[in-house]
């Protein structure tokens, strides 16, 4: 049976609302991932979380998940159409966040995937670091771990698949690339991203308010402390 969907157009980007369960709906946007689409997600989240039937809205990468109170099937269908209507009438939201620099040790023991990734891309280690550090990244949302920033703005020259076999333990502070995205692991954990380097800058600190160093809409640049070509 085909899952019911509701489609709309916004900012020249096809969007589709889909029923996922008795208490959840999801918004999908067609690729490619863009900042404008993410800004639309930010704006939609502000409006949708005000609806009486909605319990929680979670922002993803060019996507939204909406969790509801228990509703009948007809009520869910009505809500799905309401979300599609809201999507047609919502402009992108521009967040003027702060800008920070994140110092990074690149390569060697800090970034064991830097050299093999550079070789696969046909670039030198220094070229990969230059491309990674010259870009200004926008925080699209925080997820996976407390304080883990999902970033937009990675050069297409550095798009690279995740590792075929994830590591069981990635050190805290590791800076990596997974597909079209780059990010920083605030805590040690399993992970499959290619590791380019490591920062000593904490991204989550419970003694601070807020505890996360970054929020959606902030921008950042990575700064190379040193480069280890090994």
PDB file of C-alpha atoms in Angstrom:
ATOM      1  CA  UNK A   1       0.000   0.000   0.000  1.00  0.00           C
ATOM      2  CA  UNK A   2       1.392   3.394  -0.926  1.00  0.00           C
ATOM      3  CA  UNK A   3       2.020   5.754   1.974  1.00  0.00           C
ATOM      4  CA  UNK A   4      -0.155   8.895   1.724  1.00  0.00           C
ATOM      5  CA  UNK A   5       1.806  12.005   0.865  1.00  0.00           C
ATOM      6  CA  UNK A   6       1.088  15.704   0.465  1.00  0.00           C
ATOM      7  CA  UNK A   7       3.223  17.731  -1.898  1.00  0.00           C
ATOM      8  CA  UNK A   8       3.831  21.411  -2.181  1.00  0.00           C
ATOM      9  CA  UNK A   9       6.294  23.811  -3.788  1.00  0.00           C
ATOM     10  CA  UNK A  10       8.281  26.358  -1.836  1.00  0.00           C
ATOM     11  CA  UNK A  11      11.369  28.330  -2.833  1.00  0.00           C
ATOM     12  CA  UNK A  12      11.389  26.377  -6.105  1.00  0.00           C
ATOM     13  CA  UNK A  13      12.051  23.195  -4.131  1.00  0.00           C
ATOM     14  CA  UNK A  14       9.655  20.267  -4.178  1.00  0.00           C
ATOM     15  CA  UNK A  15       8.667  19.279  -0.648  1.00  0.00           C
ATOM     16  CA  UNK A  16       6.715  16.247   0.420  1.00  0.00           C
ATOM     17  CA  UNK A  17       4.975  15.524   3.706  1.00  0.00           C
ATOM     18  CA  UNK A  18       4.624  11.845   4.511  1.00  0.00           C
ATOM     19  CA  UNK A  19       2.797   9.977   7.267  1.00  0.00           C
ATOM     20  CA  UNK A  20       5.360   7.841   9.113  1.00  0.00           C
ATOM     21  CA  UNK A  21       3.348   6.391  12.001  1.00  0.00           C
ATOM     22  CA  UNK A  22       0.228   6.967  14.102  1.00  0.00           C
ATOM     23  CA  UNK A  23       1.984   9.924  15.762  1.00  0.00           C
ATOM     24  CA  UNK A  24       4.596  11.212  13.324  1.00  0.00           C
ATOM     25  CA  UNK A  25       5.017  12.900   9.949  1.00  0.00           C
ATOM     26  CA  UNK A  26       8.154  13.806   8.056  1.00  0.00           C
ATOM     27  CA  UNK A  27       9.040  16.484   5.530  1.00  0.00           C
ATOM     28  CA  UNK A  28      11.365  15.512   2.705  1.00  0.00           C
ATOM     29  CA  UNK A  29      13.038  17.900   0.283  1.00  0.00           C
ATOM     30  CA  UNK A  30      14.556  16.890  -2.985  1.00  0.00           C
ATOM     31  CA  UNK A  31      18.376  17.065  -3.193  1.00  0.00           C
ATOM     32  CA  UNK A  32      20.719  18.854  -3.365  1.00  0.00           C
ATOM     33  CA  UNK A  33      21.065  20.003   0.242  1.00  0.00           C
ATOM     34  CA  UNK A  34      21.079  23.809   0.385  1.00  0.00           C
ATOM     35  CA  UNK A  35      21.159  26.535   3.021  1.00  0.00           C
ATOM     36  CA  UNK A  36      17.936  28.057   1.635  1.00  0.00           C
ATOM     37  CA  UNK A  37      16.076  24.796   2.194  1.00  0.00           C
ATOM     38  CA  UNK A  38      17.502  24.556   5.711  1.00  0.00           C
ATOM     39  CA  UNK A  39      16.362  28.118   6.424  1.00  0.00           C
ATOM     40  CA  UNK A  40      12.876  27.057   5.323  1.00  0.00           C
ATOM     41  CA  UNK A  41      13.049  24.135   7.769  1.00  0.00           C
ATOM     42  CA  UNK A  42      13.979  26.532  10.583  1.00  0.00           C
ATOM     43  CA  UNK A  43      10.992  28.760   9.748  1.00  0.00           C
ATOM     44  CA  UNK A  44       8.578  25.844   9.400  1.00  0.00           C
ATOM     45  CA  UNK A  45       9.657  24.441  12.769  1.00  0.00           C
ATOM     46  CA  UNK A  46       8.798  27.756  14.463  1.00  0.00           C
ATOM     47  CA  UNK A  47       5.263  27.698  13.014  1.00  0.00           C
ATOM     48  CA  UNK A  48       4.498  23.994  13.299  1.00  0.00           C
ATOM     49  CA  UNK A  49       5.488  23.667  16.951  1.00  0.00           C
ATOM     50  CA  UNK A  50       2.700  26.153  17.759  1.00  0.00           C
ATOM     51  CA  UNK A  51      -0.030  23.785  16.506  1.00  0.00           C
ATOM     52  CA  UNK A  52      -2.147  22.200  19.248  1.00  0.00           C
ATOM     53  CA  UNK A  53      -1.788  18.671  17.865  1.00  0.00           C
ATOM     54  CA  UNK A  54       2.009  18.858  17.732  1.00  0.00           C
ATOM     55  CA  UNK A  55       4.166  17.601  20.605  1.00  0.00           C
ATOM     56  CA  UNK A  56       7.639  18.085  19.147  1.00  0.00           C
ATOM     57  CA  UNK A  57       9.397  19.165  15.947  1.00  0.00           C
ATOM     58  CA  UNK A  58      12.912  17.884  15.225  1.00  0.00           C
ATOM     59  CA  UNK A  59      15.037  19.552  12.561  1.00  0.00           C
ATOM     60  CA  UNK A  60      17.245  17.409  10.343  1.00  0.00           C
ATOM     61  CA  UNK A  61      19.382  18.100   7.278  1.00  0.00           C
ATOM     62  CA  UNK A  62      16.863  19.657   4.839  1.00  0.00           C
ATOM     63  CA  UNK A  63      14.182  17.665   6.661  1.00  0.00           C
ATOM     64  CA  UNK A  64      11.724  17.862   9.549  1.00  0.00           C
ATOM     65  CA  UNK A  65      10.110  15.279  11.811  1.00  0.00           C
ATOM     66  CA  UNK A  66       6.829  16.203  13.490  1.00  0.00           C
ATOM     67  CA  UNK A  67       5.519  14.229  16.468  1.00  0.00           C
ATOM     68  CA  UNK A  68       1.864  14.544  17.435  1.00  0.00           C
ATOM     69  CA  UNK A  69      -0.589  13.707  20.150  1.00  0.00           C
ATOM     70  CA  UNK A  70      -2.609  10.529  19.487  1.00  0.00           C
ATOM     71  CA  UNK A  71      -4.815  11.312  16.469  1.00  0.00           C
ATOM     72  CA  UNK A  72      -7.286   9.412  14.321  1.00  0.00           C
ATOM     73  CA  UNK A  73      -6.308   8.551  10.744  1.00  0.00           C
ATOM     74  CA  UNK A  74      -8.602  11.272   9.412  1.00  0.00           C
ATOM     75  CA  UNK A  75      -7.106  13.801  11.838  1.00  0.00           C
ATOM     76  CA  UNK A  76      -3.605  12.821  10.712  1.00  0.00           C
ATOM     77  CA  UNK A  77      -4.605  13.314   7.089  1.00  0.00           C
ATOM     78  CA  UNK A  78      -6.037  16.738   7.938  1.00  0.00           C
ATOM     79  CA  UNK A  79      -2.809  17.664   9.737  1.00  0.00           C
ATOM     80  CA  UNK A  80      -0.751  16.479   6.779  1.00  0.00           C
ATOM     81  CA  UNK A  81      -2.691  18.795   4.465  1.00  0.00           C
ATOM     82  CA  UNK A  82      -2.378  21.631   7.010  1.00  0.00           C
ATOM     83  CA  UNK A  83       1.405  21.162   7.052  1.00  0.00           C
ATOM     84  CA  UNK A  84       1.480  21.245   3.247  1.00  0.00           C
ATOM     85  CA  UNK A  85      -0.528  24.490   3.291  1.00  0.00           C
ATOM     86  CA  UNK A  86       1.817  26.031   5.893  1.00  0.00           C
ATOM     87  CA  UNK A  87       4.789  25.025   3.776  1.00  0.00           C
ATOM     88  CA  UNK A  88       3.404  26.986   0.836  1.00  0.00           C
ATOM     89  CA  UNK A  89       3.033  30.090   3.007  1.00  0.00           C
ATOM     90  CA  UNK A  90       6.344  30.138   4.896  1.00  0.00           C
ATOM     91  CA  UNK A  91       9.417  32.140   3.936  1.00  0.00           C
ATOM     92  CA  UNK A  92      12.964  31.118   4.779  1.00  0.00           C
ATOM     93  CA  UNK A  93      14.295  32.217   8.180  1.00  0.00           C
ATOM     94  CA  UNK A  94      17.715  33.886   8.339  1.00  0.00           C
ATOM     95  CA  UNK A  95      19.448  33.350  11.696  1.00  0.00           C
ATOM     96  CA  UNK A  96      22.234  35.836  12.459  1.00  0.00           C
ATOM     97  CA  UNK A  97      24.381  33.550  14.583  1.00  0.00           C
ATOM     98  CA  UNK A  98      27.865  34.012  15.961  1.00  0.00           C
ATOM     99  CA  UNK A  99      31.056  33.098  14.093  1.00  0.00           C
ATOM    100  CA  UNK A 100      33.886  31.082  15.624  1.00  0.00           C
ATOM    101  CA  UNK A 101      37.170  29.502  14.542  1.00  0.00           C
ATOM    102  CA  UNK A 102      37.978  25.919  15.478  1.00  0.00           C
ATOM    103  CA  UNK A 103      41.730  25.151  15.671  1.00  0.00           C
ATOM    104  CA  UNK A 104      42.579  21.713  14.288  1.00  0.00           C
ATOM    105  CA  UNK A 105      45.607  19.408  14.228  1.00  0.00           C
ATOM    106  CA  UNK A 106      45.367  17.808  10.774  1.00  0.00           C
ATOM    107  CA  UNK A 107      46.624  14.379   9.752  1.00  0.00           C
ATOM    108  CA  UNK A 108      48.883  11.848  11.454  1.00  0.00           C
ATOM    109  CA  UNK A 109      47.565  10.454  14.714  1.00  0.00           C
ATOM    110  CA  UNK A 110      44.933  13.211  14.778  1.00  0.00           C
ATOM    111  CA  UNK A 111      43.495  12.489  11.335  1.00  0.00           C
ATOM    112  CA  UNK A 112      44.410   8.989  10.157  1.00  0.00           C
ATOM    113  CA  UNK A 113      42.150   9.205   7.072  1.00  0.00           C
ATOM    114  CA  UNK A 114      43.560  12.495   5.748  1.00  0.00           C
ATOM    115  CA  UNK A 115      46.385  11.069   3.648  1.00  0.00           C
ATOM    116  CA  UNK A 116      44.504   8.101   2.141  1.00  0.00           C
ATOM    117  CA  UNK A 117      41.512  10.344   1.399  1.00  0.00           C
ATOM    118  CA  UNK A 118      43.786  12.897  -0.310  1.00  0.00           C
ATOM    119  CA  UNK A 119      45.333  10.150  -2.434  1.00  0.00           C
ATOM    120  CA  UNK A 120      41.886   8.864  -3.450  1.00  0.00           C
ATOM    121  CA  UNK A 121      40.818  12.375  -4.433  1.00  0.00           C
ATOM    122  CA  UNK A 122      44.011  12.980  -6.395  1.00  0.00           C
ATOM    123  CA  UNK A 123      44.931  15.891  -4.128  1.00  0.00           C
ATOM    124  CA  UNK A 124      47.850  16.610  -1.843  1.00  0.00           C
ATOM    125  CA  UNK A 125      47.311  16.601   1.915  1.00  0.00           C
ATOM    126  CA  UNK A 126      47.943  20.350   1.921  1.00  0.00           C
ATOM    127  CA  UNK A 127      45.273  20.892  -0.776  1.00  0.00           C
ATOM    128  CA  UNK A 128      42.702  18.960   1.235  1.00  0.00           C
ATOM    129  CA  UNK A 129      43.495  21.011   4.333  1.00  0.00           C
ATOM    130  CA  UNK A 130      43.356  24.240   2.319  1.00  0.00           C
ATOM    131  CA  UNK A 131      39.944  23.370   0.900  1.00  0.00           C
ATOM    132  CA  UNK A 132      38.676  22.325   4.320  1.00  0.00           C
ATOM    133  CA  UNK A 133      39.916  25.465   6.084  1.00  0.00           C
ATOM    134  CA  UNK A 134      39.065  28.111   3.484  1.00  0.00           C
ATOM    135  CA  UNK A 135      35.320  27.453   3.552  1.00  0.00           C
ATOM    136  CA  UNK A 136      32.867  29.155   5.906  1.00  0.00           C
ATOM    137  CA  UNK A 137      30.420  26.568   7.251  1.00  0.00           C
ATOM    138  CA  UNK A 138      26.890  27.119   8.538  1.00  0.00           C
ATOM    139  CA  UNK A 139      25.508  25.035  11.398  1.00  0.00           C
ATOM    140  CA  UNK A 140      22.322  23.465   9.988  1.00  0.00           C
ATOM    141  CA  UNK A 141      21.349  21.653  13.178  1.00  0.00           C
ATOM    142  CA  UNK A 142      22.746  19.895  16.251  1.00  0.00           C
ATOM    143  CA  UNK A 143      22.306  16.125  16.456  1.00  0.00           C
ATOM    144  CA  UNK A 144      23.759  12.632  16.842  1.00  0.00           C
ATOM    145  CA  UNK A 145      25.606  13.708  20.023  1.00  0.00           C
ATOM    146  CA  UNK A 146      25.055  16.721  22.314  1.00  0.00           C
ATOM    147  CA  UNK A 147      26.805  19.573  20.527  1.00  0.00           C
ATOM    148  CA  UNK A 148      27.553  17.684  17.280  1.00  0.00           C
ATOM    149  CA  UNK A 149      27.187  20.271  14.486  1.00  0.00           C
ATOM    150  CA  UNK A 150      25.929  19.193  11.075  1.00  0.00           C
ATOM    151  CA  UNK A 151      27.541  21.694   8.735  1.00  0.00           C
ATOM    152  CA  UNK A 152      26.704  22.965   5.268  1.00  0.00           C
ATOM    153  CA  UNK A 153      29.307  24.453   2.960  1.00  0.00           C
ATOM    154  CA  UNK A 154      31.783  21.639   2.344  1.00  0.00           C
ATOM    155  CA  UNK A 155      33.562  21.973  -1.015  1.00  0.00           C
ATOM    156  CA  UNK A 156      32.272  19.464  -3.560  1.00  0.00           C
ATOM    157  CA  UNK A 157      35.935  18.565  -4.150  1.00  0.00           C
ATOM    158  CA  UNK A 158      35.959  17.054  -0.637  1.00  0.00           C
ATOM    159  CA  UNK A 159      32.733  15.042  -0.840  1.00  0.00           C
ATOM    160  CA  UNK A 160      33.781  11.559   0.142  1.00  0.00           C
ATOM    161  CA  UNK A 161      31.974   8.367   1.234  1.00  0.00           C
ATOM    162  CA  UNK A 162      31.990   7.178   4.805  1.00  0.00           C
ATOM    163  CA  UNK A 163      34.333   4.373   5.774  1.00  0.00           C
ATOM    164  CA  UNK A 164      33.140   0.941   4.680  1.00  0.00           C
ATOM    165  CA  UNK A 165      33.852  -0.320   8.192  1.00  0.00           C
ATOM    166  CA  UNK A 166      33.061   2.199  10.954  1.00  0.00           C
ATOM    167  CA  UNK A 167      35.465   2.575  13.857  1.00  0.00           C
ATOM    168  CA  UNK A 168      34.261   1.298  17.204  1.00  0.00           C
ATOM    169  CA  UNK A 169      35.840   4.313  18.900  1.00  0.00           C
ATOM    170  CA  UNK A 170      36.419   7.783  17.469  1.00  0.00           C
ATOM    171  CA  UNK A 171      38.304  10.157  19.807  1.00  0.00           C
ATOM    172  CA  UNK A 172      36.509  13.221  21.159  1.00  0.00           C
ATOM    173  CA  UNK A 173      37.266  16.331  19.133  1.00  0.00           C
ATOM    174  CA  UNK A 174      37.770  14.429  15.887  1.00  0.00           C
ATOM    175  CA  UNK A 175      37.012  16.425  12.734  1.00  0.00           C
ATOM    176  CA  UNK A 176      35.618  14.318   9.928  1.00  0.00           C
ATOM    177  CA  UNK A 177      33.894  14.134   6.569  1.00  0.00           C
ATOM    178  CA  UNK A 178      30.892  11.945   5.809  1.00  0.00           C
ATOM    179  CA  UNK A 179      29.536  12.226   2.274  1.00  0.00           C
ATOM    180  CA  UNK A 180      28.643  15.882   1.619  1.00  0.00           C
ATOM    181  CA  UNK A 181      29.105  16.979   5.231  1.00  0.00           C
ATOM    182  CA  UNK A 182      31.820  17.770   7.705  1.00  0.00           C
ATOM    183  CA  UNK A 183      31.550  17.946  11.482  1.00  0.00           C
ATOM    184  CA  UNK A 184      33.198  17.487  14.870  1.00  0.00           C
ATOM    185  CA  UNK A 185      32.663  14.672  17.372  1.00  0.00           C
ATOM    186  CA  UNK A 186      32.217  16.337  20.803  1.00  0.00           C
ATOM    187  CA  UNK A 187      32.545  12.965  22.547  1.00  0.00           C
ATOM    188  CA  UNK A 188      34.285   9.685  21.960  1.00  0.00           C
ATOM    189  CA  UNK A 189      31.959   7.253  20.203  1.00  0.00           C
ATOM    190  CA  UNK A 190      31.700   4.768  17.353  1.00  0.00           C
ATOM    191  CA  UNK A 191      31.701   6.484  13.975  1.00  0.00           C
ATOM    192  CA  UNK A 192      32.118   5.986  10.247  1.00  0.00           C
ATOM    193  CA  UNK A 193      33.247   9.403   9.041  1.00  0.00           C
ATOM    194  CA  UNK A 194      36.679   9.938   7.498  1.00  0.00           C
ATOM    195  CA  UNK A 195      38.875  11.539  10.166  1.00  0.00           C
ATOM    196  CA  UNK A 196      40.915  14.530   8.981  1.00  0.00           C
ATOM    197  CA  UNK A 197      42.091  15.966  12.273  1.00  0.00           C
ATOM    198  CA  UNK A 198      41.314  16.752  15.867  1.00  0.00           C
ATOM    199  CA  UNK A 199      40.523  19.841  17.912  1.00  0.00           C
ATOM    200  CA  UNK A 200      40.986  20.479  21.611  1.00  0.00           C
ATOM    201  CA  UNK A 201      38.100  22.943  21.641  1.00  0.00           C
ATOM    202  CA  UNK A 202      35.143  21.578  23.678  1.00  0.00           C
ATOM    203  CA  UNK A 203      31.795  21.714  21.870  1.00  0.00           C
ATOM    204  CA  UNK A 204      29.715  20.689  24.880  1.00  0.00           C
ATOM    205  CA  UNK A 205      30.244  21.875  28.474  1.00  0.00           C
ATOM    206  CA  UNK A 206      27.551  21.473  31.135  1.00  0.00           C
ATOM    207  CA  UNK A 207      29.082  24.315  33.173  1.00  0.00           C
ATOM    208  CA  UNK A 208      28.258  26.777  30.369  1.00  0.00           C
ATOM    209  CA  UNK A 209      24.907  28.319  29.413  1.00  0.00           C
ATOM    210  CA  UNK A 210      24.001  27.057  26.900  1.00  0.00           C
ATOM    211  CA  UNK A 211      26.182  23.943  27.190  1.00  0.00           C
ATOM    212  CA  UNK A 212      26.591  23.677  23.395  1.00  0.00           C
ATOM    213  CA  UNK A 213      29.268  25.874  21.840  1.00  0.00           C
ATOM    214  CA  UNK A 214      27.308  26.055  18.575  1.00  0.00           C
ATOM    215  CA  UNK A 215      23.680  26.524  17.556  1.00  0.00           C
ATOM    216  CA  UNK A 216      21.775  26.401  14.284  1.00  0.00           C
ATOM    217  CA  UNK A 217      22.611  29.462  12.207  1.00  0.00           C
ATOM    218  CA  UNK A 218      26.111  29.944  13.636  1.00  0.00           C
ATOM    219  CA  UNK A 219      29.031  29.945  11.219  1.00  0.00           C
ATOM    220  CA  UNK A 220      32.547  28.599  11.653  1.00  0.00           C
ATOM    221  CA  UNK A 221      35.867  28.081   9.979  1.00  0.00           C
ATOM    222  CA  UNK A 222      38.486  25.458  10.745  1.00  0.00           C
ATOM    223  CA  UNK A 223      42.025  26.746  11.310  1.00  0.00           C
ATOM    224  CA  UNK A 224      45.035  24.484  10.842  1.00  0.00           C
ATOM    225  CA  UNK A 225      47.388  24.429  13.846  1.00  0.00           C
ATOM    226  CA  UNK A 226      49.679  21.977  12.082  1.00  0.00           C
ATOM    227  CA  UNK A 227      49.580  19.382   9.296  1.00  0.00           C
ATOM    228  CA  UNK A 228      51.033  15.905   9.665  1.00  0.00           C
ATOM    229  CA  UNK A 229      51.660  14.286   6.289  1.00  0.00           C
ATOM    230  CA  UNK A 230      51.853  10.709   7.492  1.00  0.00           C
TER     231      UNK A 230
END
